[in-house]
Amino acid sequence: MPDVGAAVHEAELARGSTLPLALAAGAQVALAIELVAPLDDIVLRADLGLSSLTVADGTVRGLVHSLGHAGAGATVVALIDAAGKEIARANVPALAAPAELKPVTTPFALVGLPSAHVGWAVVIDPDGALTEISRDNNRVAVP
């Protein structure tokens, strides 16, 4: 049972996972981590990544790569402004897992980028619907 004032948070933790913590200076913090349910073997999951972002005439273009051991289901890619608001989205079809070192990619285009776009980003699967090896490569800053 948590102490008075304690926060309870459930998160998926696997090798390489991060857990955001805000620690106050001079405060004592105790973490109690409990296995709720075992995860599947994460190295056998799908994984998507972004590359080759280009910007021209208010449009961001790029490639979504399938990087994991398993194929990835259909999802979306979104253009996010500096405040975190979604400005545009495009469908991404299901992608097979790469085989024989041959890349599996699909292009996308997102319209609505202003000329001043500091802090803007492109995000794959912004709704978190896919189960992936890592979500760390799902967000790329717009150049």
mmCIF file of N, CA and C in Angstrom:
data_model
loop_
_atom_site.group_PDB
_atom_site.id
_atom_site.type_symbol
_atom_site.label_atom_id
_atom_site.label_comp_id
_atom_site.label_asym_id
_atom_site.label_seq_id
_atom_site.Cartn_x
_atom_site.Cartn_y
_atom_site.Cartn_z
ATOM 1 N N MET A 1 0.846 -1.177 0.000
ATOM 2 C CA MET A 1 0.000 0.000 0.000
ATOM 3 C C MET A 1 0.892 1.241 0.000
ATOM 4 N N PRO A 2 0.634 2.181 -0.893
ATOM 5 C CA PRO A 2 1.459 3.395 -0.961
ATOM 6 C C PRO A 2 1.326 4.250 0.293
ATOM 7 N N ASP A 3 2.382 4.993 0.591
ATOM 8 C CA ASP A 3 2.351 5.939 1.698
ATOM 9 C C ASP A 3 1.417 7.093 1.363
ATOM 10 N N VAL A 4 1.043 7.840 2.393
ATOM 11 C CA VAL A 4 0.205 9.018 2.202
ATOM 12 C C VAL A 4 0.908 9.974 1.245
ATOM 13 N N GLY A 5 0.210 10.464 0.275
ATOM 14 C CA GLY A 5 0.783 11.392 -0.692
ATOM 15 C C GLY A 5 1.547 10.709 -1.808
ATOM 16 N N ALA A 6 1.610 9.388 -1.780
ATOM 17 C CA ALA A 6 2.348 8.658 -2.812
ATOM 18 C C ALA A 6 1.529 8.591 -4.093
ATOM 19 N N ALA A 7 2.221 8.596 -5.186
ATOM 20 C CA ALA A 7 1.565 8.478 -6.486
ATOM 21 C C ALA A 7 1.761 7.064 -7.009
ATOM 22 N N VAL A 8 0.736 6.531 -7.631
ATOM 23 C CA VAL A 8 0.814 5.214 -8.246
ATOM 24 C C VAL A 8 0.747 5.410 -9.752
ATOM 25 N N HIS A 9 1.711 4.835 -10.441
ATOM 26 C CA HIS A 9 1.777 4.980 -11.898
ATOM 27 C C HIS A 9 2.116 3.626 -12.493
ATOM 28 N N GLU A 10 1.366 3.211 -13.500
ATOM 29 C CA GLU A 10 1.658 1.946 -14.169
ATOM 30 C C GLU A 10 2.285 2.243 -15.521
ATOM 31 N N ALA A 11 3.406 1.593 -15.811
ATOM 32 C CA ALA A 11 4.119 1.819 -17.070
ATOM 33 C C ALA A 11 4.746 0.521 -17.538
ATOM 34 N N GLU A 12 4.894 0.399 -18.843
ATOM 35 C CA GLU A 12 5.600 -0.741 -19.409
ATOM 36 C C GLU A 12 7.094 -0.474 -19.327
ATOM 37 N N LEU A 13 7.816 -1.348 -18.666
ATOM 38 C CA LEU A 13 9.265 -1.208 -18.553
ATOM 39 C C LEU A 13 9.931 -2.420 -19.180
ATOM 40 N N ALA A 14 10.847 -2.166 -20.067
ATOM 41 C CA ALA A 14 11.622 -3.220 -20.717
ATOM 42 C C ALA A 14 13.047 -2.713 -20.843
ATOM 43 N N ARG A 15 13.945 -3.574 -21.284
ATOM 44 C CA ARG A 15 15.332 -3.146 -21.481
ATOM 45 C C ARG A 15 15.342 -1.905 -22.373
ATOM 46 N N GLY A 16 16.017 -0.869 -21.935
ATOM 47 C CA GLY A 16 16.107 0.361 -22.711
ATOM 48 C C GLY A 16 14.972 1.338 -22.464
ATOM 49 N N SER A 17 13.984 0.963 -21.661
ATOM 50 C CA SER A 17 12.864 1.865 -21.372
ATOM 51 C C SER A 17 13.330 3.032 -20.512
ATOM 52 N N THR A 18 12.619 4.124 -20.619
ATOM 53 C CA THR A 18 12.866 5.266 -19.744
ATOM 54 C C THR A 18 11.625 5.494 -18.893
ATOM 55 N N LEU A 19 11.831 6.046 -17.736
ATOM 56 C CA LEU A 19 10.735 6.357 -16.833
ATOM 57 C C LEU A 19 10.897 7.807 -16.409
ATOM 58 N N PRO A 20 10.025 8.695 -16.868
ATOM 59 C CA PRO A 20 10.183 10.110 -16.519
ATOM 60 C C PRO A 20 9.891 10.338 -15.032
ATOM 61 N N LEU A 21 10.833 10.949 -14.360
ATOM 62 C CA LEU A 21 10.685 11.262 -12.943
ATOM 63 C C LEU A 21 11.028 12.722 -12.704
ATOM 64 N N ALA A 22 10.231 13.386 -11.900
ATOM 65 C CA ALA A 22 10.540 14.748 -11.467
ATOM 66 C C ALA A 22 10.945 14.653 -9.999
ATOM 67 N N LEU A 23 12.208 14.901 -9.723
ATOM 68 C CA LEU A 23 12.726 14.783 -8.365
ATOM 69 C C LEU A 23 13.033 16.166 -7.802
ATOM 70 N N ALA A 24 12.445 16.463 -6.663
ATOM 71 C CA ALA A 24 12.685 17.748 -6.011
ATOM 72 C C ALA A 24 14.028 17.705 -5.289
ATOM 73 N N ALA A 25 14.751 18.810 -5.345
ATOM 74 C CA ALA A 25 16.051 18.896 -4.671
ATOM 75 C C ALA A 25 15.867 18.696 -3.172
ATOM 76 N N GLY A 26 16.711 17.867 -2.585
ATOM 77 C CA GLY A 26 16.685 17.650 -1.148
ATOM 78 C C GLY A 26 15.591 16.713 -0.662
ATOM 79 N N ALA A 27 14.762 16.229 -1.534
ATOM 80 C CA ALA A 27 13.672 15.333 -1.131
ATOM 81 C C ALA A 27 14.131 13.882 -1.210
ATOM 82 N N GLN A 28 13.558 13.054 -0.366
ATOM 83 C CA GLN A 28 13.822 11.623 -0.436
ATOM 84 C C GLN A 28 12.713 10.968 -1.247
ATOM 85 N N VAL A 29 13.116 10.087 -2.138
ATOM 86 C CA VAL A 29 12.149 9.413 -3.000
ATOM 87 C C VAL A 29 12.402 7.919 -2.932
ATOM 88 N N ALA A 30 11.354 7.164 -2.760
ATOM 89 C CA ALA A 30 11.453 5.702 -2.791
ATOM 90 C C ALA A 30 10.566 5.193 -3.919
ATOM 91 N N LEU A 31 11.121 4.319 -4.732
ATOM 92 C CA LEU A 31 10.352 3.714 -5.815
ATOM 93 C C LEU A 31 10.107 2.251 -5.482
ATOM 94 N N ALA A 32 8.895 1.818 -5.632
ATOM 95 C CA ALA A 32 8.556 0.403 -5.489
ATOM 96 C C ALA A 32 8.076 -0.058 -6.858
ATOM 97 N N ILE A 33 8.825 -0.961 -7.463
ATOM 98 C CA ILE A 33 8.480 -1.441 -8.800
ATOM 99 C C ILE A 33 8.011 -2.881 -8.678
ATOM 100 N N GLU A 34 6.845 -3.137 -9.243
ATOM 101 C CA GLU A 34 6.223 -4.448 -9.122
ATOM 102 C C GLU A 34 5.834 -4.955 -10.505
ATOM 103 N N LEU A 35 6.118 -6.216 -10.772
ATOM 104 C CA LEU A 35 5.724 -6.828 -12.033
ATOM 105 C C LEU A 35 4.226 -7.105 -11.995
ATOM 106 N N VAL A 36 3.491 -6.455 -12.897
ATOM 107 C CA VAL A 36 2.050 -6.675 -12.998
ATOM 108 C C VAL A 36 1.789 -7.853 -13.925
ATOM 109 N N ALA A 37 2.485 -7.857 -15.054
ATOM 110 C CA ALA A 37 2.371 -8.955 -16.022
ATOM 111 C C ALA A 37 3.638 -8.968 -16.860
ATOM 112 N N PRO A 38 4.124 -10.144 -17.220
ATOM 113 C CA PRO A 38 5.328 -10.199 -18.055
ATOM 114 C C PRO A 38 5.042 -9.691 -19.464
ATOM 115 N N LEU A 39 6.054 -9.082 -20.069
ATOM 116 C CA LEU A 39 5.938 -8.606 -21.449
ATOM 117 C C LEU A 39 6.274 -9.728 -22.418
ATOM 118 N N ASP A 40 5.812 -9.559 -23.643
ATOM 119 C CA ASP A 40 6.281 -10.436 -24.704
ATOM 120 C C ASP A 40 7.763 -10.122 -24.944
ATOM 121 N N ASP A 41 8.427 -10.921 -25.748
ATOM 122 C CA ASP A 41 9.838 -10.674 -26.063
ATOM 123 C C ASP A 41 9.912 -9.440 -26.963
ATOM 124 N N ILE A 42 10.378 -8.317 -26.423
ATOM 125 C CA ILE A 42 10.312 -7.067 -27.186
ATOM 126 C C ILE A 42 11.146 -7.087 -28.457
ATOM 127 N N VAL A 43 12.190 -7.899 -28.521
ATOM 128 C CA VAL A 43 13.002 -7.923 -29.746
ATOM 129 C C VAL A 43 12.245 -8.554 -30.909
ATOM 130 N N LEU A 44 11.127 -9.208 -30.636
ATOM 131 C CA LEU A 44 10.324 -9.809 -31.703
ATOM 132 C C LEU A 44 9.199 -8.885 -32.171
ATOM 133 N N ARG A 45 9.148 -7.673 -31.644
ATOM 134 C CA ARG A 45 8.092 -6.718 -31.994
ATOM 135 C C ARG A 45 8.398 -5.979 -33.299
ATOM 136 N N ALA A 46 7.386 -5.270 -33.760
ATOM 137 C CA ALA A 46 7.558 -4.323 -34.864
ATOM 138 C C ALA A 46 8.291 -3.096 -34.330
ATOM 139 N N ASP A 47 8.841 -2.298 -35.229
ATOM 140 C CA ASP A 47 9.442 -1.019 -34.854
ATOM 141 C C ASP A 47 9.434 -0.129 -36.085
ATOM 142 N N LEU A 48 8.967 1.088 -35.927
ATOM 143 C CA LEU A 48 8.956 2.058 -37.024
ATOM 144 C C LEU A 48 9.903 3.197 -36.696
ATOM 145 N N GLY A 49 10.452 3.816 -37.726
ATOM 146 C CA GLY A 49 11.333 4.962 -37.564
ATOM 147 C C GLY A 49 11.133 5.934 -38.711
ATOM 148 N N LEU A 50 11.645 7.133 -38.545
ATOM 149 C CA LEU A 50 11.533 8.188 -39.557
ATOM 150 C C LEU A 50 12.898 8.545 -40.104
ATOM 151 N N SER A 51 12.936 8.914 -41.385
ATOM 152 C CA SER A 51 14.179 9.442 -41.955
ATOM 153 C C SER A 51 13.871 10.310 -43.156
ATOM 154 N N SER A 52 14.901 10.949 -43.634
ATOM 155 C CA SER A 52 14.845 11.723 -44.875
ATOM 156 C C SER A 52 13.778 12.810 -44.872
ATOM 157 N N LEU A 53 13.657 13.573 -43.777
ATOM 158 C CA LEU A 53 12.694 14.676 -43.759
ATOM 159 C C LEU A 53 13.200 15.822 -44.620
ATOM 160 N N THR A 54 12.325 16.309 -45.482
ATOM 161 C CA THR A 54 12.616 17.499 -46.280
ATOM 162 C C THR A 54 11.438 18.454 -46.162
ATOM 163 N N VAL A 55 11.719 19.728 -46.307
ATOM 164 C CA VAL A 55 10.694 20.762 -46.187
ATOM 165 C C VAL A 55 10.719 21.627 -47.432
ATOM 166 N N ALA A 56 9.546 21.845 -48.021
ATOM 167 C CA ALA A 56 9.415 22.748 -49.168
ATOM 168 C C ALA A 56 7.973 23.209 -49.280
ATOM 169 N N ASP A 57 7.784 24.506 -49.437
ATOM 170 C CA ASP A 57 6.464 25.091 -49.683
ATOM 171 C C ASP A 57 5.410 24.649 -48.672
ATOM 172 N N GLY A 58 5.754 24.649 -47.391
ATOM 173 C CA GLY A 58 4.794 24.315 -46.346
ATOM 174 C C GLY A 58 4.480 22.841 -46.208
ATOM 175 N N THR A 59 5.261 22.000 -46.861
ATOM 176 C CA THR A 59 5.036 20.555 -46.814
ATOM 177 C C THR A 59 6.275 19.845 -46.286
ATOM 178 N N VAL A 60 6.065 18.914 -45.358
ATOM 179 C CA VAL A 60 7.141 18.061 -44.848
ATOM 180 C C VAL A 60 6.982 16.702 -45.517
ATOM 181 N N ARG A 61 8.058 16.233 -46.127
ATOM 182 C CA ARG A 61 8.050 14.910 -46.763
ATOM 183 C C ARG A 61 9.110 14.051 -46.092
ATOM 184 N N GLY A 62 8.863 12.760 -46.069
ATOM 185 C CA GLY A 62 9.837 11.851 -45.477
ATOM 186 C C GLY A 62 9.485 10.413 -45.740
ATOM 187 N N LEU A 63 10.212 9.535 -45.068
ATOM 188 C CA LEU A 63 10.003 8.097 -45.188
ATOM 189 C C LEU A 63 9.752 7.501 -43.813
ATOM 190 N N VAL A 64 8.799 6.580 -43.756
ATOM 191 C CA VAL A 64 8.613 5.740 -42.577
ATOM 192 C C VAL A 64 9.293 4.418 -42.891
ATOM 193 N N HIS A 65 10.151 3.961 -41.974
ATOM 194 C CA HIS A 65 10.893 2.703 -42.143
ATOM 195 C C HIS A 65 10.345 1.645 -41.192
ATOM 196 N N SER A 66 10.215 0.421 -41.679
ATOM 197 C CA SER A 66 9.946 -0.721 -40.813
ATOM 198 C C SER A 66 11.299 -1.266 -40.381
ATOM 199 N N LEU A 67 11.551 -1.300 -39.075
ATOM 200 C CA LEU A 67 12.871 -1.649 -38.552
ATOM 201 C C LEU A 67 12.873 -2.893 -37.675
ATOM 202 N N GLY A 68 11.709 -3.369 -37.287
ATOM 203 C CA GLY A 68 11.638 -4.434 -36.300
ATOM 204 C C GLY A 68 11.654 -5.835 -36.873
ATOM 205 N N HIS A 69 11.555 -6.792 -35.966
ATOM 206 C CA HIS A 69 11.530 -8.205 -36.339
ATOM 207 C C HIS A 69 10.187 -8.575 -36.969
ATOM 208 N N ALA A 70 9.123 -7.923 -36.527
ATOM 209 C CA ALA A 70 7.779 -8.186 -37.037
ATOM 210 C C ALA A 70 7.305 -7.006 -37.876
ATOM 211 N N GLY A 71 6.344 -7.263 -38.732
ATOM 212 C CA GLY A 71 5.729 -6.190 -39.498
ATOM 213 C C GLY A 71 4.903 -5.296 -38.583
ATOM 214 N N ALA A 72 4.616 -4.099 -39.056
ATOM 215 C CA ALA A 72 3.830 -3.131 -38.284
ATOM 216 C C ALA A 72 2.479 -2.935 -38.950
ATOM 217 N N GLY A 73 1.440 -2.839 -38.152
ATOM 218 C CA GLY A 73 0.108 -2.577 -38.676
ATOM 219 C C GLY A 73 -0.014 -1.157 -39.193
ATOM 220 N N ALA A 74 -1.106 -0.899 -39.890
ATOM 221 C CA ALA A 74 -1.365 0.445 -40.408
ATOM 222 C C ALA A 74 -1.442 1.434 -39.246
ATOM 223 N N THR A 75 -0.962 2.645 -39.492
ATOM 224 C CA THR A 75 -0.970 3.680 -38.464
ATOM 225 C C THR A 75 -1.042 5.039 -39.151
ATOM 226 N N VAL A 76 -0.644 6.079 -38.467
ATOM 227 C CA VAL A 76 -0.603 7.421 -39.047
ATOM 228 C C VAL A 76 0.715 8.081 -38.686
ATOM 229 N N VAL A 77 1.048 9.117 -39.439
ATOM 230 C CA VAL A 77 2.168 9.993 -39.126
ATOM 231 C C VAL A 77 1.566 11.389 -39.007
ATOM 232 N N ALA A 78 2.026 12.170 -38.021
ATOM 233 C CA ALA A 78 1.410 13.468 -37.757
ATOM 234 C C ALA A 78 2.447 14.579 -37.682
ATOM 235 N N LEU A 79 2.003 15.771 -38.049
ATOM 236 C CA LEU A 79 2.790 16.993 -37.912
ATOM 237 C C LEU A 79 2.322 17.674 -36.635
ATOM 238 N N ILE A 80 3.249 17.916 -35.707
ATOM 239 C CA ILE A 80 2.931 18.468 -34.389
ATOM 240 C C ILE A 80 3.617 19.821 -34.230
ATOM 241 N N ASP A 81 2.855 20.839 -33.797
ATOM 242 C CA ASP A 81 3.463 22.161 -33.625
ATOM 243 C C ASP A 81 4.213 22.244 -32.293
ATOM 244 N N ALA A 82 4.842 23.379 -32.050
ATOM 245 C CA ALA A 82 5.680 23.552 -30.861
ATOM 246 C C ALA A 82 4.886 23.461 -29.559
ATOM 247 N N ALA A 83 3.576 23.699 -29.624
ATOM 248 C CA ALA A 83 2.729 23.599 -28.433
ATOM 249 C C ALA A 83 2.197 22.181 -28.223
ATOM 250 N N GLY A 84 2.519 21.261 -29.141
ATOM 251 C CA GLY A 84 2.051 19.882 -29.023
ATOM 252 C C GLY A 84 0.744 19.600 -29.724
ATOM 253 N N LYS A 85 0.234 20.579 -30.476
ATOM 254 C CA LYS A 85 -1.040 20.410 -31.185
ATOM 255 C C LYS A 85 -0.802 19.734 -32.534
ATOM 256 N N GLU A 86 -1.650 18.762 -32.842
ATOM 257 C CA GLU A 86 -1.555 18.091 -34.137
ATOM 258 C C GLU A 86 -2.115 19.007 -35.223
ATOM 259 N N ILE A 87 -1.316 19.247 -36.270
ATOM 260 C CA ILE A 87 -1.698 20.139 -37.361
ATOM 261 C C ILE A 87 -2.166 19.354 -38.581
ATOM 262 N N ALA A 88 -1.523 18.233 -38.864
ATOM 263 C CA ALA A 88 -1.886 17.417 -40.030
ATOM 264 C C ALA A 88 -1.537 15.971 -39.731
ATOM 265 N N ARG A 89 -2.212 15.061 -40.438
ATOM 266 C CA ARG A 89 -1.865 13.646 -40.313
ATOM 267 C C ARG A 89 -2.064 12.965 -41.647
ATOM 268 N N ALA A 90 -1.317 11.886 -41.850
ATOM 269 C CA ALA A 90 -1.412 11.091 -43.076
ATOM 270 C C ALA A 90 -1.403 9.617 -42.691
ATOM 271 N N ASN A 91 -2.140 8.830 -43.438
ATOM 272 C CA ASN A 91 -2.181 7.389 -43.187
ATOM 273 C C ASN A 91 -0.880 6.729 -43.613
ATOM 274 N N VAL A 92 -0.463 5.740 -42.846
ATOM 275 C CA VAL A 92 0.705 4.914 -43.158
ATOM 276 C C VAL A 92 0.188 3.482 -43.276
ATOM 277 N N PRO A 93 0.410 2.826 -44.412
ATOM 278 C CA PRO A 93 -0.091 1.460 -44.564
ATOM 279 C C PRO A 93 0.693 0.483 -43.689
ATOM 280 N N ALA A 94 0.155 -0.715 -43.519
ATOM 281 C CA ALA A 94 0.896 -1.770 -42.825
ATOM 282 C C ALA A 94 2.203 -2.006 -43.573
ATOM 283 N N LEU A 95 3.279 -2.217 -42.834
ATOM 284 C CA LEU A 95 4.594 -2.457 -43.433
ATOM 285 C C LEU A 95 5.140 -3.790 -42.943
ATOM 286 N N ALA A 96 5.630 -4.594 -43.874
ATOM 287 C CA ALA A 96 6.252 -5.871 -43.521
ATOM 288 C C ALA A 96 7.568 -5.619 -42.803
ATOM 289 N N ALA A 97 8.037 -6.624 -42.100
ATOM 290 C CA ALA A 97 9.364 -6.539 -41.483
ATOM 291 C C ALA A 97 10.415 -6.612 -42.581
ATOM 292 N N PRO A 98 11.533 -5.917 -42.415
ATOM 293 C CA PRO A 98 12.586 -6.005 -43.426
ATOM 294 C C PRO A 98 13.194 -7.411 -43.444
ATOM 295 N N ALA A 99 13.583 -7.840 -44.632
ATOM 296 C CA ALA A 99 14.209 -9.159 -44.789
ATOM 297 C C ALA A 99 15.388 -9.034 -45.739
ATOM 298 N N GLU A 100 16.402 -9.867 -45.538
ATOM 299 C CA GLU A 100 17.568 -9.883 -46.427
ATOM 300 C C GLU A 100 18.236 -8.512 -46.537
ATOM 301 N N LEU A 101 18.165 -7.726 -45.470
ATOM 302 C CA LEU A 101 18.775 -6.391 -45.417
ATOM 303 C C LEU A 101 18.199 -5.426 -46.450
ATOM 304 N N LYS A 102 16.993 -5.702 -46.940
ATOM 305 C CA LYS A 102 16.327 -4.806 -47.890
ATOM 306 C C LYS A 102 15.364 -3.917 -47.115
ATOM 307 N N PRO A 103 15.507 -2.590 -47.239
ATOM 308 C CA PRO A 103 14.640 -1.682 -46.491
ATOM 309 C C PRO A 103 13.179 -1.805 -46.914
ATOM 310 N N VAL A 104 12.301 -1.621 -45.940
ATOM 311 C CA VAL A 104 10.865 -1.559 -46.191
ATOM 312 C C VAL A 104 10.429 -0.170 -45.742
ATOM 313 N N THR A 105 10.021 0.662 -46.701
ATOM 314 C CA THR A 105 9.675 2.054 -46.403
ATOM 315 C C THR A 105 8.400 2.452 -47.125
ATOM 316 N N THR A 106 7.830 3.549 -46.682
ATOM 317 C CA THR A 106 6.723 4.174 -47.397
ATOM 318 C C THR A 106 6.870 5.690 -47.238
ATOM 319 N N PRO A 107 6.634 6.441 -48.313
ATOM 320 C CA PRO A 107 6.761 7.900 -48.225
ATOM 321 C C PRO A 107 5.503 8.531 -47.623
ATOM 322 N N PHE A 108 5.662 9.746 -47.115
ATOM 323 C CA PHE A 108 4.520 10.512 -46.625
ATOM 324 C C PHE A 108 4.742 11.984 -46.933
ATOM 325 N N ALA A 109 3.654 12.740 -46.925
ATOM 326 C CA ALA A 109 3.692 14.199 -47.078
ATOM 327 C C ALA A 109 2.674 14.798 -46.114
ATOM 328 N N LEU A 110 3.097 15.806 -45.364
ATOM 329 C CA LEU A 110 2.236 16.502 -44.414
ATOM 330 C C LEU A 110 2.225 17.980 -44.766
ATOM 331 N N VAL A 111 1.039 18.518 -45.009
ATOM 332 C CA VAL A 111 0.874 19.909 -45.431
ATOM 333 C C VAL A 111 0.453 20.757 -44.231
ATOM 334 N N GLY A 112 0.934 21.993 -44.182
ATOM 335 C CA GLY A 112 0.513 22.915 -43.135
ATOM 336 C C GLY A 112 1.649 23.481 -42.312
ATOM 337 N N LEU A 113 2.879 23.316 -42.791
ATOM 338 C CA LEU A 113 4.043 23.807 -42.053
ATOM 339 C C LEU A 113 4.273 25.284 -42.366
ATOM 340 N N PRO A 114 4.309 26.148 -41.343
ATOM 341 C CA PRO A 114 4.602 27.560 -41.594
ATOM 342 C C PRO A 114 6.097 27.761 -41.823
ATOM 343 N N SER A 115 6.463 28.927 -42.327
ATOM 344 C CA SER A 115 7.885 29.195 -42.575
ATOM 345 C C SER A 115 8.677 29.225 -41.265
ATOM 346 N N ALA A 116 8.070 29.705 -40.176
ATOM 347 C CA ALA A 116 8.715 29.677 -38.856
ATOM 348 C C ALA A 116 8.181 28.456 -38.113
ATOM 349 N N HIS A 117 9.005 27.419 -37.992
ATOM 350 C CA HIS A 117 8.517 26.164 -37.404
ATOM 351 C C HIS A 117 9.482 25.567 -36.369
ATOM 352 N N VAL A 118 10.133 26.436 -35.610
ATOM 353 C CA VAL A 118 11.018 25.967 -34.539
ATOM 354 C C VAL A 118 10.185 25.178 -33.525
ATOM 355 N N GLY A 119 10.664 24.015 -33.142
ATOM 356 C CA GLY A 119 9.966 23.188 -32.161
ATOM 357 C C GLY A 119 8.928 22.255 -32.740
ATOM 358 N N TRP A 120 8.720 22.304 -34.051
ATOM 359 C CA TRP A 120 7.755 21.416 -34.690
ATOM 360 C C TRP A 120 8.390 20.045 -34.902
ATOM 361 N N ALA A 121 7.542 19.006 -34.998
ATOM 362 C CA ALA A 121 8.048 17.643 -35.147
ATOM 363 C C ALA A 121 7.099 16.802 -35.989
ATOM 364 N N VAL A 122 7.625 15.710 -36.495
ATOM 365 C CA VAL A 122 6.828 14.679 -37.154
ATOM 366 C C VAL A 122 6.847 13.472 -36.225
ATOM 367 N N VAL A 123 5.669 12.870 -36.007
ATOM 368 C CA VAL A 123 5.536 11.758 -35.073
ATOM 369 C C VAL A 123 4.804 10.601 -35.747
ATOM 370 N N ILE A 124 5.389 9.402 -35.649
ATOM 371 C CA ILE A 124 4.712 8.188 -36.108
ATOM 372 C C ILE A 124 3.846 7.672 -34.967
ATOM 373 N N ASP A 125 2.659 7.186 -35.304
ATOM 374 C CA ASP A 125 1.763 6.569 -34.324
ATOM 375 C C ASP A 125 1.564 7.468 -33.103
ATOM 376 N N PRO A 126 1.091 8.715 -33.317
ATOM 377 C CA PRO A 126 0.949 9.643 -32.192
ATOM 378 C C PRO A 126 -0.058 9.177 -31.141
ATOM 379 N N ASP A 127 -0.951 8.265 -31.516
ATOM 380 C CA ASP A 127 -1.953 7.770 -30.573
ATOM 381 C C ASP A 127 -1.445 6.585 -29.752
ATOM 382 N N GLY A 128 -0.229 6.098 -30.064
ATOM 383 C CA GLY A 128 0.348 4.986 -29.311
ATOM 384 C C GLY A 128 -0.382 3.668 -29.500
ATOM 385 N N ALA A 129 -0.942 3.449 -30.681
ATOM 386 C CA ALA A 129 -1.718 2.233 -30.933
ATOM 387 C C ALA A 129 -0.852 1.003 -31.191
ATOM 388 N N LEU A 130 0.360 1.198 -31.706
ATOM 389 C CA LEU A 130 1.228 0.067 -32.036
ATOM 390 C C LEU A 130 2.081 -0.349 -30.841
ATOM 391 N N THR A 131 2.391 -1.631 -30.772
ATOM 392 C CA THR A 131 3.335 -2.147 -29.783
ATOM 393 C C THR A 131 4.667 -2.299 -30.495
ATOM 394 N N GLU A 132 5.663 -1.519 -30.076
ATOM 395 C CA GLU A 132 6.946 -1.488 -30.778
ATOM 396 C C GLU A 132 8.104 -1.817 -29.839
ATOM 397 N N ILE A 133 9.256 -2.081 -30.447
ATOM 398 C CA ILE A 133 10.481 -2.284 -29.673
ATOM 399 C C ILE A 133 10.780 -1.019 -28.880
ATOM 400 N N SER A 134 10.693 0.131 -29.544
ATOM 401 C CA SER A 134 10.974 1.411 -28.901
ATOM 402 C C SER A 134 10.167 2.504 -29.579
ATOM 403 N N ARG A 135 9.679 3.455 -28.791
ATOM 404 C CA ARG A 135 8.998 4.622 -29.357
ATOM 405 C C ARG A 135 9.967 5.804 -29.456
ATOM 406 N N ASP A 136 11.214 5.605 -29.032
ATOM 407 C CA ASP A 136 12.192 6.692 -29.036
ATOM 408 C C ASP A 136 12.499 7.205 -30.437
ATOM 409 N N ASN A 137 12.311 6.389 -31.460
ATOM 410 C CA ASN A 137 12.601 6.807 -32.830
ATOM 411 C C ASN A 137 11.331 7.188 -33.590
ATOM 412 N N ASN A 138 10.249 7.460 -32.867
ATOM 413 C CA ASN A 138 8.984 7.820 -33.504
ATOM 414 C C ASN A 138 8.785 9.325 -33.644
ATOM 415 N N ARG A 139 9.704 10.119 -33.160
ATOM 416 C CA ARG A 139 9.563 11.584 -33.210
ATOM 417 C C ARG A 139 10.855 12.190 -33.735
ATOM 418 N N VAL A 140 10.713 13.051 -34.750
ATOM 419 C CA VAL A 140 11.869 13.730 -35.333
ATOM 420 C C VAL A 140 11.525 15.207 -35.489
ATOM 421 N N ALA A 141 12.442 16.068 -35.090
ATOM 422 C CA ALA A 141 12.252 17.510 -35.253
ATOM 423 C C ALA A 141 12.244 17.866 -36.733
ATOM 424 N N VAL A 142 11.381 18.798 -37.101
ATOM 425 C CA VAL A 142 11.337 19.279 -38.483
ATOM 426 C C VAL A 142 12.558 20.168 -38.709
ATOM 427 N N PRO A 143 13.318 19.906 -39.776
ATOM 428 C CA PRO A 143 14.530 20.716 -40.031
ATOM 429 C C PRO A 143 14.195 22.136 -40.454
#
